[in-house]
Amino acid sequence: MPEISVLIADDQALIRSAIADLITHSDGLTTAGEAADGYEAIALARERRPDLVLMDIRMPGLDGIAATREICADPDLVAVRVLVLTTFEEDEYIVGALRAGASGFIGKGAERDDIAAAIRAVHRGDALLSPVATRTLIDRYVRSERLHTSEPSRALHDLTERESEVLALVGTGRSNADIAELLAISPHTAKTHVNRVMTKLNAHDRAQLVIAAYENGLVQPGGR
């Protein structure tokens, strides 16, 4: 199995060195390069096409959220995932990163094995946030910022009734297996529906589907 290539973006050389050492000594992972700011992260992502960018949020010049948005919006980098590694775990930063296209976040205080596991999870296409953490995070944000509006986005009109049901279930943190059981369909069919919803909503991964479900009122605070 090919190794997962990881680009490290952090303005602190010591952090970059520590993460590079972690990746070097983790099975199946390899370092694709190091960036000290958002501009360099974008340039290296385009040059080296890593599987994943481990992105700090606060960096000089261009911050990690803006860099994430640029990377995730680039059609040539559609296969590149972004995992936010940060000490700033306030809701506004996390939601901002997810909305920009990040697949999740992990704190810099996490254990080495946890960071390696997070890289592998995001590379598989999973949103790193657990269902409970995702719901709690978005619930707080929705209550404080009133993220969802009374009018659904136009993109939702392109969804079938079943696809809207699937989006709502993804928004409550349900896995494909959960969705299959709840809707009495096969896991393969559930996965197909999720993929179609992602395509129609131009979502990078499941994390963005959670945001979309809340933005459009399909899920209310409390996961209802």
PDB file of C-alpha atoms in Angstrom:
ATOM      1  CA  MET A   1       0.000   0.000   0.000  1.00  0.00           C
ATOM      2  CA  PRO A   2       1.422   3.446  -0.940  1.00  0.00           C
ATOM      3  CA  GLU A   3       2.539   5.672   1.900  1.00  0.00           C
ATOM      4  CA  ILE A   4       0.419   8.675   2.866  1.00  0.00           C
ATOM      5  CA  SER A   5       2.357  11.838   2.036  1.00  0.00           C
ATOM      6  CA  VAL A   6       1.905  14.689   4.506  1.00  0.00           C
ATOM      7  CA  LEU A   7       2.739  18.364   4.031  1.00  0.00           C
ATOM      8  CA  ILE A   8       3.375  20.126   7.352  1.00  0.00           C
ATOM      9  CA  ALA A   9       2.343  23.786   7.581  1.00  0.00           C
ATOM     10  CA  ASP A  10       3.262  25.591  10.809  1.00  0.00           C
ATOM     11  CA  ASP A  11       5.124  28.827  11.482  1.00  0.00           C
ATOM     12  CA  GLN A  12       7.140  27.288  14.343  1.00  0.00           C
ATOM     13  CA  ALA A  13      10.213  25.356  13.204  1.00  0.00           C
ATOM     14  CA  LEU A  14      10.222  23.297  16.388  1.00  0.00           C
ATOM     15  CA  ILE A  15       6.649  22.111  15.783  1.00  0.00           C
ATOM     16  CA  ARG A  16       7.411  21.255  12.159  1.00  0.00           C
ATOM     17  CA  SER A  17      10.479  19.280  13.232  1.00  0.00           C
ATOM     18  CA  ALA A  18       8.558  17.358  15.901  1.00  0.00           C
ATOM     19  CA  ILE A  19       5.749  16.459  13.507  1.00  0.00           C
ATOM     20  CA  ALA A  20       8.188  15.472  10.776  1.00  0.00           C
ATOM     21  CA  ASP A  21       9.901  13.143  13.253  1.00  0.00           C
ATOM     22  CA  LEU A  22       6.519  11.681  14.235  1.00  0.00           C
ATOM     23  CA  ILE A  23       5.611  11.044  10.589  1.00  0.00           C
ATOM     24  CA  THR A  24       9.021   9.528   9.802  1.00  0.00           C
ATOM     25  CA  HIS A  25       8.580   7.001  12.602  1.00  0.00           C
ATOM     26  CA  SER A  26       4.942   6.155  11.802  1.00  0.00           C
ATOM     27  CA  ASP A  27       4.187   3.204   9.540  1.00  0.00           C
ATOM     28  CA  GLY A  28       2.690   4.148   6.202  1.00  0.00           C
ATOM     29  CA  LEU A  29       3.370   7.900   6.511  1.00  0.00           C
ATOM     30  CA  THR A  30       5.938  10.066   4.777  1.00  0.00           C
ATOM     31  CA  THR A  31       6.718  13.797   4.806  1.00  0.00           C
ATOM     32  CA  ALA A  32       6.010  15.713   1.591  1.00  0.00           C
ATOM     33  CA  GLY A  33       7.582  18.952   2.797  1.00  0.00           C
ATOM     34  CA  GLU A  34       7.332  21.790   5.313  1.00  0.00           C
ATOM     35  CA  ALA A  35       5.759  25.229   5.010  1.00  0.00           C
ATOM     36  CA  ALA A  36       6.159  28.173   7.380  1.00  0.00           C
ATOM     37  CA  ASP A  37       3.086  30.127   6.262  1.00  0.00           C
ATOM     38  CA  GLY A  38      -0.114  29.832   4.260  1.00  0.00           C
ATOM     39  CA  TYR A  39       1.368  31.046   0.995  1.00  0.00           C
ATOM     40  CA  GLU A  40       4.136  28.463   1.161  1.00  0.00           C
ATOM     41  CA  ALA A  41       1.619  25.747   2.053  1.00  0.00           C
ATOM     42  CA  ILE A  42      -0.424  26.504  -1.061  1.00  0.00           C
ATOM     43  CA  ALA A  43       2.658  26.606  -3.295  1.00  0.00           C
ATOM     44  CA  LEU A  44       4.016  23.315  -1.961  1.00  0.00           C
ATOM     45  CA  ALA A  45       0.610  21.644  -2.165  1.00  0.00           C
ATOM     46  CA  ARG A  46       0.412  22.551  -5.849  1.00  0.00           C
ATOM     47  CA  GLU A  47       3.990  21.511  -6.492  1.00  0.00           C
ATOM     48  CA  ARG A  48       4.108  18.227  -4.576  1.00  0.00           C
ATOM     49  CA  ARG A  49       0.442  17.118  -4.463  1.00  0.00           C
ATOM     50  CA  PRO A  50       0.537  15.588  -0.966  1.00  0.00           C
ATOM     51  CA  ASP A  51      -2.252  13.306   0.202  1.00  0.00           C
ATOM     52  CA  LEU A  52      -2.829  15.511   3.227  1.00  0.00           C
ATOM     53  CA  VAL A  53      -1.849  18.910   4.611  1.00  0.00           C
ATOM     54  CA  LEU A  54      -1.441  19.165   8.377  1.00  0.00           C
ATOM     55  CA  MET A  55      -2.341  22.835   8.742  1.00  0.00           C
ATOM     56  CA  ASP A  56      -1.771  25.276  11.581  1.00  0.00           C
ATOM     57  CA  ILE A  57      -4.418  28.021  11.868  1.00  0.00           C
ATOM     58  CA  ARG A  58      -2.445  31.060  13.001  1.00  0.00           C
ATOM     59  CA  MET A  59       0.472  31.755  10.682  1.00  0.00           C
ATOM     60  CA  PRO A  60       1.998  35.008   9.406  1.00  0.00           C
ATOM     61  CA  GLY A  61       1.170  36.353   5.978  1.00  0.00           C
ATOM     62  CA  LEU A  62      -1.721  34.053   5.142  1.00  0.00           C
ATOM     63  CA  ASP A  63      -3.413  32.120   7.925  1.00  0.00           C
ATOM     64  CA  GLY A  64      -4.331  28.454   7.862  1.00  0.00           C
ATOM     65  CA  ILE A  65      -8.038  28.990   7.225  1.00  0.00           C
ATOM     66  CA  ALA A  66      -7.394  31.118   4.130  1.00  0.00           C
ATOM     67  CA  ALA A  67      -4.769  28.615   2.926  1.00  0.00           C
ATOM     68  CA  THR A  68      -7.194  25.744   3.488  1.00  0.00           C
ATOM     69  CA  ARG A  69      -9.873  27.545   1.481  1.00  0.00           C
ATOM     70  CA  GLU A  70      -7.447  28.100  -1.394  1.00  0.00           C
ATOM     71  CA  ILE A  71      -6.252  24.482  -1.433  1.00  0.00           C
ATOM     72  CA  CYS A  72      -9.732  22.976  -1.190  1.00  0.00           C
ATOM     73  CA  ALA A  73     -11.072  25.259  -3.926  1.00  0.00           C
ATOM     74  CA  ASP A  74      -8.332  24.275  -6.386  1.00  0.00           C
ATOM     75  CA  PRO A  75      -9.711  21.641  -8.810  1.00  0.00           C
ATOM     76  CA  ASP A  76      -6.190  20.299  -9.320  1.00  0.00           C
ATOM     77  CA  LEU A  77      -5.950  19.545  -5.585  1.00  0.00           C
ATOM     78  CA  VAL A  78      -9.309  17.833  -5.181  1.00  0.00           C
ATOM     79  CA  ALA A  79      -7.662  14.721  -3.714  1.00  0.00           C
ATOM     80  CA  VAL A  80      -5.730  16.682  -1.077  1.00  0.00           C
ATOM     81  CA  ARG A  81      -7.226  16.580   2.427  1.00  0.00           C
ATOM     82  CA  VAL A  82      -6.583  19.187   5.108  1.00  0.00           C
ATOM     83  CA  LEU A  83      -6.299  18.315   8.789  1.00  0.00           C
ATOM     84  CA  VAL A  84      -6.058  21.321  11.089  1.00  0.00           C
ATOM     85  CA  LEU A  85      -3.514  20.970  13.879  1.00  0.00           C
ATOM     86  CA  THR A  86      -3.917  23.788  16.365  1.00  0.00           C
ATOM     87  CA  THR A  87      -3.733  25.029  19.925  1.00  0.00           C
ATOM     88  CA  PHE A  88      -6.657  27.338  19.184  1.00  0.00           C
ATOM     89  CA  GLU A  89      -9.687  25.123  19.611  1.00  0.00           C
ATOM     90  CA  GLU A  90     -12.280  27.857  19.951  1.00  0.00           C
ATOM     91  CA  ASP A  91     -15.465  27.233  17.989  1.00  0.00           C
ATOM     92  CA  GLU A  92     -14.984  30.120  15.547  1.00  0.00           C
ATOM     93  CA  TYR A  93     -11.658  28.784  14.317  1.00  0.00           C
ATOM     94  CA  ILE A  94     -12.824  25.195  14.040  1.00  0.00           C
ATOM     95  CA  VAL A  95     -16.020  26.012  12.175  1.00  0.00           C
ATOM     96  CA  GLY A  96     -14.129  28.466   9.973  1.00  0.00           C
ATOM     97  CA  ALA A  97     -11.661  25.724   9.041  1.00  0.00           C
ATOM     98  CA  LEU A  98     -14.426  23.201   8.355  1.00  0.00           C
ATOM     99  CA  ARG A  99     -16.306  25.686   6.206  1.00  0.00           C
ATOM    100  CA  ALA A 100     -13.086  26.359   4.286  1.00  0.00           C
ATOM    101  CA  GLY A 101     -12.896  22.656   3.454  1.00  0.00           C
ATOM    102  CA  ALA A 102     -10.871  21.077   6.255  1.00  0.00           C
ATOM    103  CA  SER A 103     -11.757  17.497   7.096  1.00  0.00           C
ATOM    104  CA  GLY A 104     -11.355  17.989  10.835  1.00  0.00           C
ATOM    105  CA  PHE A 105      -9.025  19.185  13.516  1.00  0.00           C
ATOM    106  CA  ILE A 106      -6.763  17.868  16.232  1.00  0.00           C
ATOM    107  CA  GLY A 107      -5.072  19.724  19.072  1.00  0.00           C
ATOM    108  CA  LYS A 108      -1.309  20.121  19.223  1.00  0.00           C
ATOM    109  CA  GLY A 109      -1.397  18.535  22.658  1.00  0.00           C
ATOM    110  CA  ALA A 110      -2.615  15.230  21.223  1.00  0.00           C
ATOM    111  CA  GLU A 111      -0.509  12.103  21.662  1.00  0.00           C
ATOM    112  CA  ARG A 112       1.788  11.097  18.815  1.00  0.00           C
ATOM    113  CA  ASP A 113      -0.229   7.969  18.060  1.00  0.00           C
ATOM    114  CA  ASP A 114      -3.440  10.001  18.005  1.00  0.00           C
ATOM    115  CA  ILE A 115      -2.020  12.421  15.445  1.00  0.00           C
ATOM    116  CA  ALA A 116      -0.881   9.545  13.223  1.00  0.00           C
ATOM    117  CA  ALA A 117      -4.309   7.908  13.566  1.00  0.00           C
ATOM    118  CA  ALA A 118      -5.991  11.208  12.687  1.00  0.00           C
ATOM    119  CA  ILE A 119      -3.911  11.500   9.513  1.00  0.00           C
ATOM    120  CA  ARG A 120      -4.923   7.988   8.459  1.00  0.00           C
ATOM    121  CA  ALA A 121      -8.594   8.625   9.241  1.00  0.00           C
ATOM    122  CA  VAL A 122      -8.754  11.819   7.208  1.00  0.00           C
ATOM    123  CA  HIS A 123      -6.884  10.173   4.339  1.00  0.00           C
ATOM    124  CA  ARG A 124      -9.573   7.458   4.279  1.00  0.00           C
ATOM    125  CA  GLY A 125     -12.132  10.197   3.720  1.00  0.00           C
ATOM    126  CA  ASP A 126     -13.544  10.238   7.234  1.00  0.00           C
ATOM    127  CA  ALA A 127     -14.346  13.489   9.010  1.00  0.00           C
ATOM    128  CA  LEU A 128     -12.039  13.457  12.009  1.00  0.00           C
ATOM    129  CA  LEU A 129     -14.550  14.909  14.441  1.00  0.00           C
ATOM    130  CA  SER A 130     -16.575  12.261  16.218  1.00  0.00           C
ATOM    131  CA  PRO A 131     -20.369  12.501  15.773  1.00  0.00           C
ATOM    132  CA  VAL A 132     -20.811  13.783  19.324  1.00  0.00           C
ATOM    133  CA  ALA A 133     -18.003  16.332  18.990  1.00  0.00           C
ATOM    134  CA  THR A 134     -19.363  17.483  15.646  1.00  0.00           C
ATOM    135  CA  ARG A 135     -22.890  17.985  16.958  1.00  0.00           C
ATOM    136  CA  THR A 136     -21.678  19.737  20.104  1.00  0.00           C
ATOM    137  CA  LEU A 137     -19.433  22.043  18.099  1.00  0.00           C
ATOM    138  CA  ILE A 138     -22.036  23.010  15.533  1.00  0.00           C
ATOM    139  CA  ASP A 139     -24.795  23.304  18.143  1.00  0.00           C
ATOM    140  CA  ARG A 140     -22.806  25.929  20.026  1.00  0.00           C
ATOM    141  CA  TYR A 141     -21.988  27.771  16.828  1.00  0.00           C
ATOM    142  CA  VAL A 142     -25.560  27.711  15.565  1.00  0.00           C
ATOM    143  CA  ARG A 143     -26.898  29.043  18.855  1.00  0.00           C
ATOM    144  CA  SER A 144     -24.398  31.901  18.950  1.00  0.00           C
ATOM    145  CA  GLU A 145     -24.231  32.833  15.274  1.00  0.00           C
ATOM    146  CA  ARG A 146     -27.578  31.593  13.901  1.00  0.00           C
ATOM    147  CA  LEU A 147     -25.717  29.891  11.113  1.00  0.00           C
ATOM    148  CA  HIS A 148     -28.698  28.338   9.363  1.00  0.00           C
ATOM    149  CA  THR A 149     -31.186  30.518   7.531  1.00  0.00           C
ATOM    150  CA  SER A 150     -34.916  30.224   6.995  1.00  0.00           C
ATOM    151  CA  GLU A 151     -34.414  29.758   3.253  1.00  0.00           C
ATOM    152  CA  PRO A 152     -32.634  26.587   2.071  1.00  0.00           C
ATOM    153  CA  SER A 153     -29.837  27.059  -0.444  1.00  0.00           C
ATOM    154  CA  ARG A 154     -30.658  26.516  -4.103  1.00  0.00           C
ATOM    155  CA  ALA A 155     -28.398  23.459  -4.154  1.00  0.00           C
ATOM    156  CA  LEU A 156     -30.793  21.656  -1.817  1.00  0.00           C
ATOM    157  CA  HIS A 157     -33.520  21.857  -4.445  1.00  0.00           C
ATOM    158  CA  ASP A 158     -31.417  19.496  -6.571  1.00  0.00           C
ATOM    159  CA  LEU A 159     -31.547  16.798  -3.903  1.00  0.00           C
ATOM    160  CA  THR A 160     -34.122  14.046  -4.041  1.00  0.00           C
ATOM    161  CA  GLU A 161     -36.280  13.406  -0.992  1.00  0.00           C
ATOM    162  CA  ARG A 162     -34.111  10.428  -0.065  1.00  0.00           C
ATOM    163  CA  GLU A 163     -30.918  12.442  -0.497  1.00  0.00           C
ATOM    164  CA  SER A 164     -32.313  15.128   1.816  1.00  0.00           C
ATOM    165  CA  GLU A 165     -33.016  12.419   4.395  1.00  0.00           C
ATOM    166  CA  VAL A 166     -29.453  11.170   4.048  1.00  0.00           C
ATOM    167  CA  LEU A 167     -28.031  14.687   4.429  1.00  0.00           C
ATOM    168  CA  ALA A 168     -30.034  15.214   7.607  1.00  0.00           C
ATOM    169  CA  LEU A 169     -28.721  11.932   9.035  1.00  0.00           C
ATOM    170  CA  VAL A 170     -25.138  12.824   8.142  1.00  0.00           C
ATOM    171  CA  GLY A 171     -25.761  16.113   9.920  1.00  0.00           C
ATOM    172  CA  THR A 172     -26.568  14.263  13.133  1.00  0.00           C
ATOM    173  CA  GLY A 173     -23.277  12.373  12.877  1.00  0.00           C
ATOM    174  CA  ARG A 174     -24.632   9.092  11.518  1.00  0.00           C
ATOM    175  CA  SER A 175     -22.251   6.730   9.730  1.00  0.00           C
ATOM    176  CA  ASN A 176     -23.120   5.033   6.439  1.00  0.00           C
ATOM    177  CA  ALA A 177     -23.920   1.863   8.367  1.00  0.00           C
ATOM    178  CA  ASP A 178     -26.283   3.798  10.658  1.00  0.00           C
ATOM    179  CA  ILE A 179     -27.977   5.429   7.671  1.00  0.00           C
ATOM    180  CA  ALA A 180     -28.410   2.072   5.959  1.00  0.00           C
ATOM    181  CA  GLU A 181     -30.065   0.593   9.038  1.00  0.00           C
ATOM    182  CA  LEU A 182     -32.341   3.571   9.678  1.00  0.00           C
ATOM    183  CA  LEU A 183     -33.513   3.809   6.058  1.00  0.00           C
ATOM    184  CA  ALA A 184     -33.629   0.035   5.481  1.00  0.00           C
ATOM    185  CA  ILE A 185     -31.191   0.179   2.569  1.00  0.00           C
ATOM    186  CA  SER A 186     -27.857  -1.502   1.927  1.00  0.00           C
ATOM    187  CA  PRO A 187     -24.599   0.098   3.155  1.00  0.00           C
ATOM    188  CA  HIS A 188     -23.512   0.383  -0.481  1.00  0.00           C
ATOM    189  CA  THR A 189     -26.693   2.287  -1.362  1.00  0.00           C
ATOM    190  CA  ALA A 190     -26.216   4.554   1.658  1.00  0.00           C
ATOM    191  CA  LYS A 191     -22.651   5.318   0.552  1.00  0.00           C
ATOM    192  CA  THR A 192     -23.886   6.031  -2.981  1.00  0.00           C
ATOM    193  CA  HIS A 193     -26.471   8.502  -1.661  1.00  0.00           C
ATOM    194  CA  VAL A 194     -23.858  10.250   0.482  1.00  0.00           C
ATOM    195  CA  ASN A 195     -21.488  10.537  -2.481  1.00  0.00           C
ATOM    196  CA  ARG A 196     -24.260  11.974  -4.672  1.00  0.00           C
ATOM    197  CA  VAL A 197     -25.167  14.540  -2.033  1.00  0.00           C
ATOM    198  CA  MET A 198     -21.500  15.536  -1.749  1.00  0.00           C
ATOM    199  CA  THR A 199     -21.321  15.978  -5.517  1.00  0.00           C
ATOM    200  CA  LYS A 200     -24.531  18.018  -5.730  1.00  0.00           C
ATOM    201  CA  LEU A 201     -23.529  20.276  -2.846  1.00  0.00           C
ATOM    202  CA  ASN A 202     -19.917  20.486  -4.005  1.00  0.00           C
ATOM    203  CA  ALA A 203     -18.845  19.272  -0.564  1.00  0.00           C
ATOM    204  CA  HIS A 204     -15.257  18.209   0.003  1.00  0.00           C
ATOM    205  CA  ASP A 205     -16.170  15.574   2.593  1.00  0.00           C
ATOM    206  CA  ARG A 206     -18.654  14.619   5.311  1.00  0.00           C
ATOM    207  CA  ALA A 207     -17.568  17.465   7.572  1.00  0.00           C
ATOM    208  CA  GLN A 208     -18.922  19.952   5.043  1.00  0.00           C
ATOM    209  CA  LEU A 209     -22.161  17.989   4.772  1.00  0.00           C
ATOM    210  CA  VAL A 210     -22.643  18.465   8.518  1.00  0.00           C
ATOM    211  CA  ILE A 211     -22.224  22.214   8.062  1.00  0.00           C
ATOM    212  CA  ALA A 212     -24.664  22.196   5.108  1.00  0.00           C
ATOM    213  CA  ALA A 213     -27.282  20.294   7.094  1.00  0.00           C
ATOM    214  CA  TYR A 214     -27.180  22.924   9.835  1.00  0.00           C
ATOM    215  CA  GLU A 215     -26.962  25.897   7.480  1.00  0.00           C
ATOM    216  CA  ASN A 216     -30.128  24.792   5.735  1.00  0.00           C
ATOM    217  CA  GLY A 217     -32.101  23.914   8.833  1.00  0.00           C
ATOM    218  CA  LEU A 218     -32.259  20.159   8.157  1.00  0.00           C
ATOM    219  CA  VAL A 219     -30.805  19.619  11.618  1.00  0.00           C
ATOM    220  CA  GLN A 220     -31.566  21.869  14.559  1.00  0.00           C
ATOM    221  CA  PRO A 221     -29.396  22.519  17.629  1.00  0.00           C
ATOM    222  CA  GLY A 222     -29.444  19.389  19.748  1.00  0.00           C
ATOM    223  CA  GLY A 223     -29.194  17.134  16.699  1.00  0.00           C
ATOM    224  CA  ARG A 224     -32.957  17.049  16.025  1.00  0.00           C
TER     225      ARG A 224
END
